[in-house]
Short mmCIF file of C-alpha atoms in Angstrom, two decimals:
data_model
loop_
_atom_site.label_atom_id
_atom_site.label_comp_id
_atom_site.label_asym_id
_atom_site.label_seq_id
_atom_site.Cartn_x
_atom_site.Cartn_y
_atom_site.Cartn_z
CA UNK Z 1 0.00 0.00 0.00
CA UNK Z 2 1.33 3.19 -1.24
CA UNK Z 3 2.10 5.88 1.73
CA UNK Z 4 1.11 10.01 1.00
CA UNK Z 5 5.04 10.28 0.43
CA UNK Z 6 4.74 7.25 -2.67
CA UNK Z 7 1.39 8.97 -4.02
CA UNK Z 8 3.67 12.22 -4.97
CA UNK Z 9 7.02 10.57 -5.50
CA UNK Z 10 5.59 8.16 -7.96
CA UNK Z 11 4.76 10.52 -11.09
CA UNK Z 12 1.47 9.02 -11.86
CA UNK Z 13 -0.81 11.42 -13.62
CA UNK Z 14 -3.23 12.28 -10.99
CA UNK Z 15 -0.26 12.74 -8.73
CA UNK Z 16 1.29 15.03 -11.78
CA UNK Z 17 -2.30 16.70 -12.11
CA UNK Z 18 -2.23 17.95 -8.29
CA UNK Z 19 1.33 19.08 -7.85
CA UNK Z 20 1.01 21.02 -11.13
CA UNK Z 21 -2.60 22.66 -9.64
CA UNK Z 22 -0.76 23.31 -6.43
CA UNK Z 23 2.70 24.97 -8.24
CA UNK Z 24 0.00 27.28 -9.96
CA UNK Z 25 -1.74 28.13 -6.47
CA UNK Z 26 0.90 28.95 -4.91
CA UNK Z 27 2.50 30.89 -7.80
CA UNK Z 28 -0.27 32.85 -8.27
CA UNK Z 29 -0.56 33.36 -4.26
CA UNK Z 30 3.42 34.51 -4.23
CA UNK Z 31 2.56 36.57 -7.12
CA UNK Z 32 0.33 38.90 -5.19
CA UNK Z 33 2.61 39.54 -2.10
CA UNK Z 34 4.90 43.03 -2.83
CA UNK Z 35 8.26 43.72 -1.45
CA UNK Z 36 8.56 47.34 -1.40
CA UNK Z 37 5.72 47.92 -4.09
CA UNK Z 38 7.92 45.27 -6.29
CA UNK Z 39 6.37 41.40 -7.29
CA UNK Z 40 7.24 39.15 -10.45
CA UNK Z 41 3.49 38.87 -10.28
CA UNK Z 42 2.74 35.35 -12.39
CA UNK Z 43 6.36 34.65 -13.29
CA UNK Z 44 6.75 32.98 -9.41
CA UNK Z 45 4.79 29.97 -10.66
CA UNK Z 46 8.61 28.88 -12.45
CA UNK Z 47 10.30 29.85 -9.01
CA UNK Z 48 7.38 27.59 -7.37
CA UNK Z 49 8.17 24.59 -9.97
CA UNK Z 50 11.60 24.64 -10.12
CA UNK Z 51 12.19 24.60 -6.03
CA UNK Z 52 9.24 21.31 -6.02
CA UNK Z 53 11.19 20.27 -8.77
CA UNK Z 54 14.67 20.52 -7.07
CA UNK Z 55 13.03 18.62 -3.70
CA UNK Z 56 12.73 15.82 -5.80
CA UNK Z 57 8.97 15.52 -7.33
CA UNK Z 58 8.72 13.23 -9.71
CA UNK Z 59 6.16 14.34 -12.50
CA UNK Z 60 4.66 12.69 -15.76
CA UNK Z 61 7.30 14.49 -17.98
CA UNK Z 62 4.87 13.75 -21.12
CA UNK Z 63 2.00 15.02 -19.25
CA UNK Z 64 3.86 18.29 -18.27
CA UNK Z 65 5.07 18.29 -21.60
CA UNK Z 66 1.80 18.42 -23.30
CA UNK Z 67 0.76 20.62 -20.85
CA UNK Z 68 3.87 23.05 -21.00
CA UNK Z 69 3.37 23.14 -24.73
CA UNK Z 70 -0.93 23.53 -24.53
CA UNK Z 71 -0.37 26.39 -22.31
CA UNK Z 72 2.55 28.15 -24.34
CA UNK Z 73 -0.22 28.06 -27.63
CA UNK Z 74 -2.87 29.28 -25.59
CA UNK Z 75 -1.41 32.16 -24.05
CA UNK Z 76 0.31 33.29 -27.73
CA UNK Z 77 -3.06 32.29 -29.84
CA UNK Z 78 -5.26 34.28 -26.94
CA UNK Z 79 -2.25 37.36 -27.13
CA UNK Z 80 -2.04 37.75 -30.84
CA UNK Z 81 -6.25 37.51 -30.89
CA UNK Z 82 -6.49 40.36 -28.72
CA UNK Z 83 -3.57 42.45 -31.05
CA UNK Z 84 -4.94 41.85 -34.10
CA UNK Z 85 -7.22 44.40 -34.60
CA UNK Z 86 -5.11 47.00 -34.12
CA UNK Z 87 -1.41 44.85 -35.14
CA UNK Z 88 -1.14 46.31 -38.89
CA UNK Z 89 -2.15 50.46 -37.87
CA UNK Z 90 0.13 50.28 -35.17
CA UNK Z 91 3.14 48.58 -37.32
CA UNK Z 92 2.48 51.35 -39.68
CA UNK Z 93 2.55 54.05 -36.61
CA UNK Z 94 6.06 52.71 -35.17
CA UNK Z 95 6.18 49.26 -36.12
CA UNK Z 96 9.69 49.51 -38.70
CA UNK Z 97 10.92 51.60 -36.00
CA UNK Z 98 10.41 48.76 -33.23
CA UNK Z 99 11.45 46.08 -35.82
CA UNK Z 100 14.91 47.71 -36.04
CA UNK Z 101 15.37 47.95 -32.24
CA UNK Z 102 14.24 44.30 -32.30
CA UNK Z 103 16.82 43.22 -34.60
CA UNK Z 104 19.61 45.95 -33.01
CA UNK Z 105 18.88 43.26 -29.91
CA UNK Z 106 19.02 40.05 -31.36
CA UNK Z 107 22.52 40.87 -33.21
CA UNK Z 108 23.80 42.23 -30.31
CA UNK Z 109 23.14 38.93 -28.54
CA UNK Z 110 24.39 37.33 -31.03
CA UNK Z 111 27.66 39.14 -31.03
CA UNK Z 112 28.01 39.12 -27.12
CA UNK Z 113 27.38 35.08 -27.53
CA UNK Z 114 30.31 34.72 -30.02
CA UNK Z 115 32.57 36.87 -28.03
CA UNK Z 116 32.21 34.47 -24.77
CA UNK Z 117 32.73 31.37 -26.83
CA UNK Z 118 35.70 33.36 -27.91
CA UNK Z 119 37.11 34.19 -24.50
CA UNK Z 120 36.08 31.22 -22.42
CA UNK Z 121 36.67 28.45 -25.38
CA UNK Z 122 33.27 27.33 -24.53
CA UNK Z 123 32.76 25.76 -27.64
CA UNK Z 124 29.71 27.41 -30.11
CA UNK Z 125 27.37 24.44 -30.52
CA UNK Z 126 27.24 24.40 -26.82
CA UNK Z 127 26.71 28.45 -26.29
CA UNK Z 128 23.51 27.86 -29.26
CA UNK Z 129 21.62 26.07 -26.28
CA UNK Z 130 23.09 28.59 -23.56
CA UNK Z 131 22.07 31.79 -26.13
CA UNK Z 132 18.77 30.16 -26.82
CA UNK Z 133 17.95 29.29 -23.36
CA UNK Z 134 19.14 33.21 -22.55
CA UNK Z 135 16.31 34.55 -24.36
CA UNK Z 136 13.85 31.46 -23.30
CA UNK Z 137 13.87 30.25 -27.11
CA UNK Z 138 12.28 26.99 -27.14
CA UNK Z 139 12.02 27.07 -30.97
CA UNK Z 140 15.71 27.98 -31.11
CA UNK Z 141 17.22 25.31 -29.18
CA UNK Z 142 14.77 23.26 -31.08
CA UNK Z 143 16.55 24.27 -34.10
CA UNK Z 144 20.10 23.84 -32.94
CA UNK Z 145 19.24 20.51 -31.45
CA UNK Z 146 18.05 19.63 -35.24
CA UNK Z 147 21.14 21.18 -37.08
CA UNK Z 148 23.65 19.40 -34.52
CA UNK Z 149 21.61 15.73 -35.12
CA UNK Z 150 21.74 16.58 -38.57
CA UNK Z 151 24.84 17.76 -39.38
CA UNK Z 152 27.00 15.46 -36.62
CA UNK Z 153 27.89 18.40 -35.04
CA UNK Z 154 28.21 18.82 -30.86
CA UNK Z 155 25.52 16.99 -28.48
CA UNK Z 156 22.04 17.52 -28.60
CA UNK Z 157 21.82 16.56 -24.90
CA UNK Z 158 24.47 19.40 -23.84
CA UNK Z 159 22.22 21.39 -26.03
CA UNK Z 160 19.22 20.98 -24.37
CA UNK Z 161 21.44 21.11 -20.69
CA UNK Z 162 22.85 24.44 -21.29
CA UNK Z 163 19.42 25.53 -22.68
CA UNK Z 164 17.43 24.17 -19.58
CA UNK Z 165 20.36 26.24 -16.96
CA UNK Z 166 19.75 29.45 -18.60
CA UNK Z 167 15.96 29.38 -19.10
CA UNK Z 168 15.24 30.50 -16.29
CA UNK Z 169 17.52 33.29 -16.73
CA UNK Z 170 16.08 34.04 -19.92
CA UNK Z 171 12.79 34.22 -18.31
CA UNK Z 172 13.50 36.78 -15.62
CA UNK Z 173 16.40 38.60 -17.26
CA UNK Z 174 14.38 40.94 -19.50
CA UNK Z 175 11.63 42.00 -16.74
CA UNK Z 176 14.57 42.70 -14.40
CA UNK Z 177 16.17 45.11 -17.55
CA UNK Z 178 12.46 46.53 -17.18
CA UNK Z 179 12.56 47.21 -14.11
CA UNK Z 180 16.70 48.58 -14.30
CA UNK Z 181 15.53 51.00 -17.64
CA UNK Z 182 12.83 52.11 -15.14
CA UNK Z 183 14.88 52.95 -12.33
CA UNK Z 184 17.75 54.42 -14.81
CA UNK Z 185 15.82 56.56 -16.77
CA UNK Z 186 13.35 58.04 -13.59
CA UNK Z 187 10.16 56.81 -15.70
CA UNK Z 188 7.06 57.95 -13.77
CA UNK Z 189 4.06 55.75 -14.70
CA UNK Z 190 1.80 58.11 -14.22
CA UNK Z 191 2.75 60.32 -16.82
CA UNK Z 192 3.05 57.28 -19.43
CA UNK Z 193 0.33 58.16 -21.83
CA UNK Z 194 -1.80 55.26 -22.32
CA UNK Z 195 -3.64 54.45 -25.74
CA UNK Z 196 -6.88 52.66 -24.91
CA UNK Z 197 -8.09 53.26 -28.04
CA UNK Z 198 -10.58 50.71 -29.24
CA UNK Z 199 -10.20 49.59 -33.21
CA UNK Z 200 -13.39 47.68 -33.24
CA UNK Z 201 -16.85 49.63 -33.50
CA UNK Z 202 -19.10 46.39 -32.68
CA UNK Z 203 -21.56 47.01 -30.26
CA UNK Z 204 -21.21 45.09 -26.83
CA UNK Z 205 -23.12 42.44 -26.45
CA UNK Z 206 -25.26 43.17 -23.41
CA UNK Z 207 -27.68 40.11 -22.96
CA UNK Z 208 -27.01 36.69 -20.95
CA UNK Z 209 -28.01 34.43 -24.09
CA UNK Z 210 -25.36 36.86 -26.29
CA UNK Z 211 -22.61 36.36 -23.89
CA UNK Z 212 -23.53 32.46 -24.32
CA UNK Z 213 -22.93 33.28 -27.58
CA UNK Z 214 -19.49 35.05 -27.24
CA UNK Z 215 -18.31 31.95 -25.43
CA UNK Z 216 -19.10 29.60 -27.72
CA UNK Z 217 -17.83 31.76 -30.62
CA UNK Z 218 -14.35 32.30 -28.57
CA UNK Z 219 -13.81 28.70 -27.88
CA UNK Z 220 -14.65 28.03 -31.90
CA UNK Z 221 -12.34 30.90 -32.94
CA UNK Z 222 -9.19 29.28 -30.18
CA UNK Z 223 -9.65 26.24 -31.20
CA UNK Z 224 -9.88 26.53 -35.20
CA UNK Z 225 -7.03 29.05 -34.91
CA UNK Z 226 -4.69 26.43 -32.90
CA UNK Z 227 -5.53 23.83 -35.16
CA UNK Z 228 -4.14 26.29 -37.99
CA UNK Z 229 -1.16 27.83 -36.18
CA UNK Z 230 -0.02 24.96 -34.76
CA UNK Z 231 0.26 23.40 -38.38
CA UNK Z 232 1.51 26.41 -40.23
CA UNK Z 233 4.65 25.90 -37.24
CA UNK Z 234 5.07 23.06 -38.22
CA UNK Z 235 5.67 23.76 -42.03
CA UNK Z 236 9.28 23.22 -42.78
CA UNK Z 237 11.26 26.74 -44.43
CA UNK Z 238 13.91 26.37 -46.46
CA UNK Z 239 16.66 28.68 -46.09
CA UNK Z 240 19.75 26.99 -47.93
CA UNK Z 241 20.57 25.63 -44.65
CA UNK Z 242 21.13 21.76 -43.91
CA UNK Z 243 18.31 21.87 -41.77
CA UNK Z 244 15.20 23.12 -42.79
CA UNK Z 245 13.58 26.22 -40.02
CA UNK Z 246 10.35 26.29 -38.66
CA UNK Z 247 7.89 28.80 -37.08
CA UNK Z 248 7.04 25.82 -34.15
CA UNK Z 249 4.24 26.35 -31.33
CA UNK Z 250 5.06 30.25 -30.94
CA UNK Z 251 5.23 31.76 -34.24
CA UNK Z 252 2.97 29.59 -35.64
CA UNK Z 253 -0.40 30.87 -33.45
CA UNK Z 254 0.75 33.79 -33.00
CA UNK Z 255 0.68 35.04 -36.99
CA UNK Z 256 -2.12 32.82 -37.18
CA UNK Z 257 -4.13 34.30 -34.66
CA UNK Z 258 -2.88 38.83 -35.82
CA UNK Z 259 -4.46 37.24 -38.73
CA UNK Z 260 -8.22 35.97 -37.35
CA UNK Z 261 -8.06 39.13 -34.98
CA UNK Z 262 -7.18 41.58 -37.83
CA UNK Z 263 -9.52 40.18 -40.78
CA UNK Z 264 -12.17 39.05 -38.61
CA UNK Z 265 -12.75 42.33 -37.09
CA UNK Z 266 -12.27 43.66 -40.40
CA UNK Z 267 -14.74 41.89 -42.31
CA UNK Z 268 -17.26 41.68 -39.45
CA UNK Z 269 -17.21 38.16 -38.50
CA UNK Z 270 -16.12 38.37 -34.94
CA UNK Z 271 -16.32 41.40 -32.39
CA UNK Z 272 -14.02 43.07 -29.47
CA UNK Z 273 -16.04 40.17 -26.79
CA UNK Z 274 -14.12 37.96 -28.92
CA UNK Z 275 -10.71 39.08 -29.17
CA UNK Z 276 -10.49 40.58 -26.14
CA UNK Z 277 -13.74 39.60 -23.67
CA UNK Z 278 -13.34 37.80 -20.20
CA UNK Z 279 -13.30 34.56 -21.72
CA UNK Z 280 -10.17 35.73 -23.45
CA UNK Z 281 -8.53 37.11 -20.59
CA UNK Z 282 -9.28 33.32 -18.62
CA UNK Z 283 -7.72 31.85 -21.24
CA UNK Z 284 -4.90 33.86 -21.33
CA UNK Z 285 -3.75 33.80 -17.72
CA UNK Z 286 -4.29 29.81 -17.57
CA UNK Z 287 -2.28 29.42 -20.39
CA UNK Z 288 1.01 31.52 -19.16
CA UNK Z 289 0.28 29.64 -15.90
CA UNK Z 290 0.02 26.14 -17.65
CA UNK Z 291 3.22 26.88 -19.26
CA UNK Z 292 5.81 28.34 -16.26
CA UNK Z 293 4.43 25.84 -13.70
CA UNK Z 294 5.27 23.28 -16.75
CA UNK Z 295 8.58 24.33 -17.46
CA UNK Z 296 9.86 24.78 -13.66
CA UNK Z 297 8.56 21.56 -12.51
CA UNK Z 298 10.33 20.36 -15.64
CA UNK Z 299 13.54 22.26 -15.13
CA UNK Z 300 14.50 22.11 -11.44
CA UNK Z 301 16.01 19.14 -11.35
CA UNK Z 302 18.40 18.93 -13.79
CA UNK Z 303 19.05 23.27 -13.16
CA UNK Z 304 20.15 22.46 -9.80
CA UNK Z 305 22.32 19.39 -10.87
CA UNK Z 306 23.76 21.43 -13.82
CA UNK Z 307 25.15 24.07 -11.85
CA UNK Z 308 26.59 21.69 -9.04
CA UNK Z 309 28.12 20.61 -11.45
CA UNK Z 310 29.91 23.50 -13.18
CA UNK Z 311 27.37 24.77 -15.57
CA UNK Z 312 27.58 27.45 -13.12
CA UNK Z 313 29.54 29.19 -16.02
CA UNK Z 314 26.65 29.03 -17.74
CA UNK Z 315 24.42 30.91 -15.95
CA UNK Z 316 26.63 33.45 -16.21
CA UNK Z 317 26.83 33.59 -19.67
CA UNK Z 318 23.47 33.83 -20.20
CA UNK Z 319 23.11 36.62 -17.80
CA UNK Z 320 25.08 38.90 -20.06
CA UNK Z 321 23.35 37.53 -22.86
CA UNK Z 322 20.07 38.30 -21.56
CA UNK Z 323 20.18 41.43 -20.16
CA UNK Z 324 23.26 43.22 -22.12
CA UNK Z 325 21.60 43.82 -25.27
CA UNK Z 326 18.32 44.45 -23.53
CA UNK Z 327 19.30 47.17 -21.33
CA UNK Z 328 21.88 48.62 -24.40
CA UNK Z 329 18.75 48.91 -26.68
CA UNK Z 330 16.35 49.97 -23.90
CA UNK Z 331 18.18 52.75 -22.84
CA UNK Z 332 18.80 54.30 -25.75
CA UNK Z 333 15.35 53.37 -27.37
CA UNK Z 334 13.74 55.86 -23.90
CA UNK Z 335 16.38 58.42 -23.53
CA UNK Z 336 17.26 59.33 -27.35
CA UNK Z 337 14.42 57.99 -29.28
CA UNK Z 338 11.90 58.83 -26.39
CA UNK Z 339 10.03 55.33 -26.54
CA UNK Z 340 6.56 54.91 -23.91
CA UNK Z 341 7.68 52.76 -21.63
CA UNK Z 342 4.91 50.42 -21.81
CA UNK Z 343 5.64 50.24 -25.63
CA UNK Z 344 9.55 50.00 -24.44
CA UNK Z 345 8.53 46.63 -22.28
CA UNK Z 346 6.55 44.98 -24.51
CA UNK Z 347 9.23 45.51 -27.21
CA UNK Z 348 11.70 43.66 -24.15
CA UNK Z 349 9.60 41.03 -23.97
CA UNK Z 350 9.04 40.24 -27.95
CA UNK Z 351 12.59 41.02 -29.00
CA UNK Z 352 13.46 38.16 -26.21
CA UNK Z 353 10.94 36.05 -27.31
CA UNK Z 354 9.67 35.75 -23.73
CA UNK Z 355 6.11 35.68 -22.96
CA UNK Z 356 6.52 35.86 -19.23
CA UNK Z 357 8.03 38.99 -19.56
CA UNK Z 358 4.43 40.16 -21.46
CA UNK Z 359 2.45 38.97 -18.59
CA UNK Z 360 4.61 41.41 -16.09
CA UNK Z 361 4.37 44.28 -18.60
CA UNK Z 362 0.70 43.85 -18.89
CA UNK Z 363 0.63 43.61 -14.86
CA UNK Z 364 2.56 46.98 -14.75
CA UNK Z 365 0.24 48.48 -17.23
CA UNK Z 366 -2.62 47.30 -14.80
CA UNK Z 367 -5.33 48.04 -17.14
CA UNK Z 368 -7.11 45.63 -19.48
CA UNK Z 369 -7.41 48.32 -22.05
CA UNK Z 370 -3.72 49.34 -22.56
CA UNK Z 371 -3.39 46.91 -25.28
CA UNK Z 372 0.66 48.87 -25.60
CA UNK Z 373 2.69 45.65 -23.98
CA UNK Z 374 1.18 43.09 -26.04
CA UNK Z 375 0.75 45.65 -29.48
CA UNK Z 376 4.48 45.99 -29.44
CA UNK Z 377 5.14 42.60 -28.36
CA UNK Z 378 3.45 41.21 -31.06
CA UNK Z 379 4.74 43.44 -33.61
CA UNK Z 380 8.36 42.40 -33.33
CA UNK Z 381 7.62 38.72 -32.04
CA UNK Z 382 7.13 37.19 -35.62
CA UNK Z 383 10.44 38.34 -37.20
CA UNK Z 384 12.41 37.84 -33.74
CA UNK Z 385 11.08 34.05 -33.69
CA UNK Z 386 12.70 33.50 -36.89
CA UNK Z 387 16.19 35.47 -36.46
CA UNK Z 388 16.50 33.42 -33.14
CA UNK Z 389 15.98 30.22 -34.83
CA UNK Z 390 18.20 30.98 -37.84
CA UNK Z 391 20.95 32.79 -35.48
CA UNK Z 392 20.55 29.36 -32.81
CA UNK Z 393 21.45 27.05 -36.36
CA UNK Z 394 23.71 29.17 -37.74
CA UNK Z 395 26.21 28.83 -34.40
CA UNK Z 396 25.78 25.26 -34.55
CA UNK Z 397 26.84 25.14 -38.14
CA UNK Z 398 29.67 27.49 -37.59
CA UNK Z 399 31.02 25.37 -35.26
CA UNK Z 400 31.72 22.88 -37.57
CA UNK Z 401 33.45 25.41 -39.79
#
């Protein structure tokens, strides 16, 4: 007869089931305590999974895994949804503008990356996992991992170690150069202007059996929109590279679903209660919570190990190459080129290709309709997924040069 102690140590799913609901609880609980007006707000469910992780939980790692990746295409489908509308007027208002400080970040991570492997001799297969897990770029390790198997080059296990270590890092990193660019450059919040602008002219729907309605219409348009984003990531782009790139469960949705939220507003076939209601906003927050409690209780293990066991180093590493480029292109985005900072965060979060970093921006903007974080993240996210994939293979194929 299994004890309590057996029940959680085991990894069974309904054991799995419970010890992810409780990482989330007490995420979310951590997430509303301040310390001197500061909190990571949702981004304490990964602290939460990693340290039940490091005690020594054992979890259904395909159940997390399904759920890790379920809530990572939920809370980009239900993000780029709610941009939509509004995603081509406001790349025409500033959008080339944040593109370039997008890329300005990505190259200069790329260039800090090479310049460690250069120093350290830390060889440059093995800095693709420690650069992709830097700027928490699943698809990106992904990619190296594919170009190493393919080409013979490195190990895809060291990959995916070094890339596991840094995560975290990569996950915290750019709403701690938020926080730094806010502090640096004195930015008062309350004299942010805020554009709550609506795009959409529908009427609200007002009546019980409309709302009905709206529910049933949101789950149609999530769950036809997944289908579709999920395969157009999964469509293999050829690049003249060995290994072929792909958009994966990020990039996919996410154009996907600017798409549904632009033309569908456009053409009349679904309102604002459907790209941005409640249900929306449910969706969204279980989806970022599915995915950090996923990836913690997936991580802490082998994160602690790692660094017992010198990949120490590697934390390091991705340190600078998280927040060096950020806070270089931050600062000079709000002092010279006099960027809102709520634009300025969401442009943090995009350019890094973390979506934890959007949740804390959207937190800060503490107003459902300053859509500014997520309409900036979403303008530079599509072309940042693909220059971190094709920067994460192009190190691993380098390395063999």
């Amino acid at each position: 007869m299994k004890t309590l102690t057996d029940f959680f140590m085991y990894g069974g799913t309904s054991a799995t089931l419970i010890i992810l609901s409780l990482t989330i609880c007490l995420g979310s609980a951590l997430g509303k305590m301040k310390i001197k007006g500061f909190s990571l707000g949702i981004t304490n469910v990964l602290f939460v999974g990693i340290a039940l992780s490091a005690l020594g939980i054992v979890i259904d790692h395909k159940l997390i895994g399904l759920m890790k990746d379920l809530g990572l295409v939920l809370f980009i489908f239900t993000v780029g949804l709610q941009v939509g509308p509004s995603f081509f007027a406001s790349f025409r208002k500033g959008g080339l503008q944040l593109n370039l400080l997008a890329v300005a970040i990505v190259a200069l991570g790329v260039i800090t990356t090479v310049m460690i492997s250069m120093v350290s001799g830390e060889s440059l297969d093995v800095m693709a996992g420690v650069y992709s897990g830097a700027i928490s770029s699943t698809p990106g390790m992904s990619a190296a991992q594919q170009a190493a198997s393919g080409s013979g080059i490195g190990s895809v296990d060291t990959i995916a170690n070094s890339y596991a270590v840094t995560y975290p890092i990569g996950v915290v990193g750019p709403i701690v150069c938020c926080i730094l660019i806010r502090s640096i450059c004195n930015v008062q919040l309350e004299h942010e202007p805020v554009n709550t602008e609506v795009s959409v002219t529908n009427k609200p729907l007002n009546t019980v059996g409309n709302r009905e309605n709206t529910v049933g219409k949101s789950l149609m348009v999530v769950f036809v929109g997944v289908c579709l984003g999920v395969a157009v990531g999964s469509v293999a782009i050829p690049v003249g590279l060995s290994v072929p790139m792909k958009l994966g469960l990020a990039g996919g949705p996410l154009i996907v679903a600017i798409l549904i939220g632009h033309f569908g507003t456009k053409k009349g076939l679904i309102d604002q209660n459907v790209t941005s209601g409640d249900s929306m906003s449910m969706l969204r927050e279980l989806g970022i919570s599915l995915f950090l409690a996923s990836v913690g209780l997936s991580a802490g293990g082998s994160f602690v190990q790692t660094i017992c066991d010198g990949g120490y180093m590697w934390v390091i590493y991705g340190l600078i190459i998280t927040m060096l480029p950020v806070l270089t292109v931050g600062i000079f985005a709000r002092r010279h080129l006099k960027i809102n900072f709520y634009t300025l965060m969401g442009l943090a979060g995009g350019a890094s290709t973390d979506t934890p970093a959007l949740a804390y921006a959207n937190s800060v903007a503490n107003n459902p309709a300053n859509s500014m974080p997520a309409s900036s993240y979403a303008t530079v996210y599509p072309l940042t997924v693909f220059m971190r994939i094709f920067t994460a293979q192009m190190m691993v194929i380098v390395a063999a040069i």
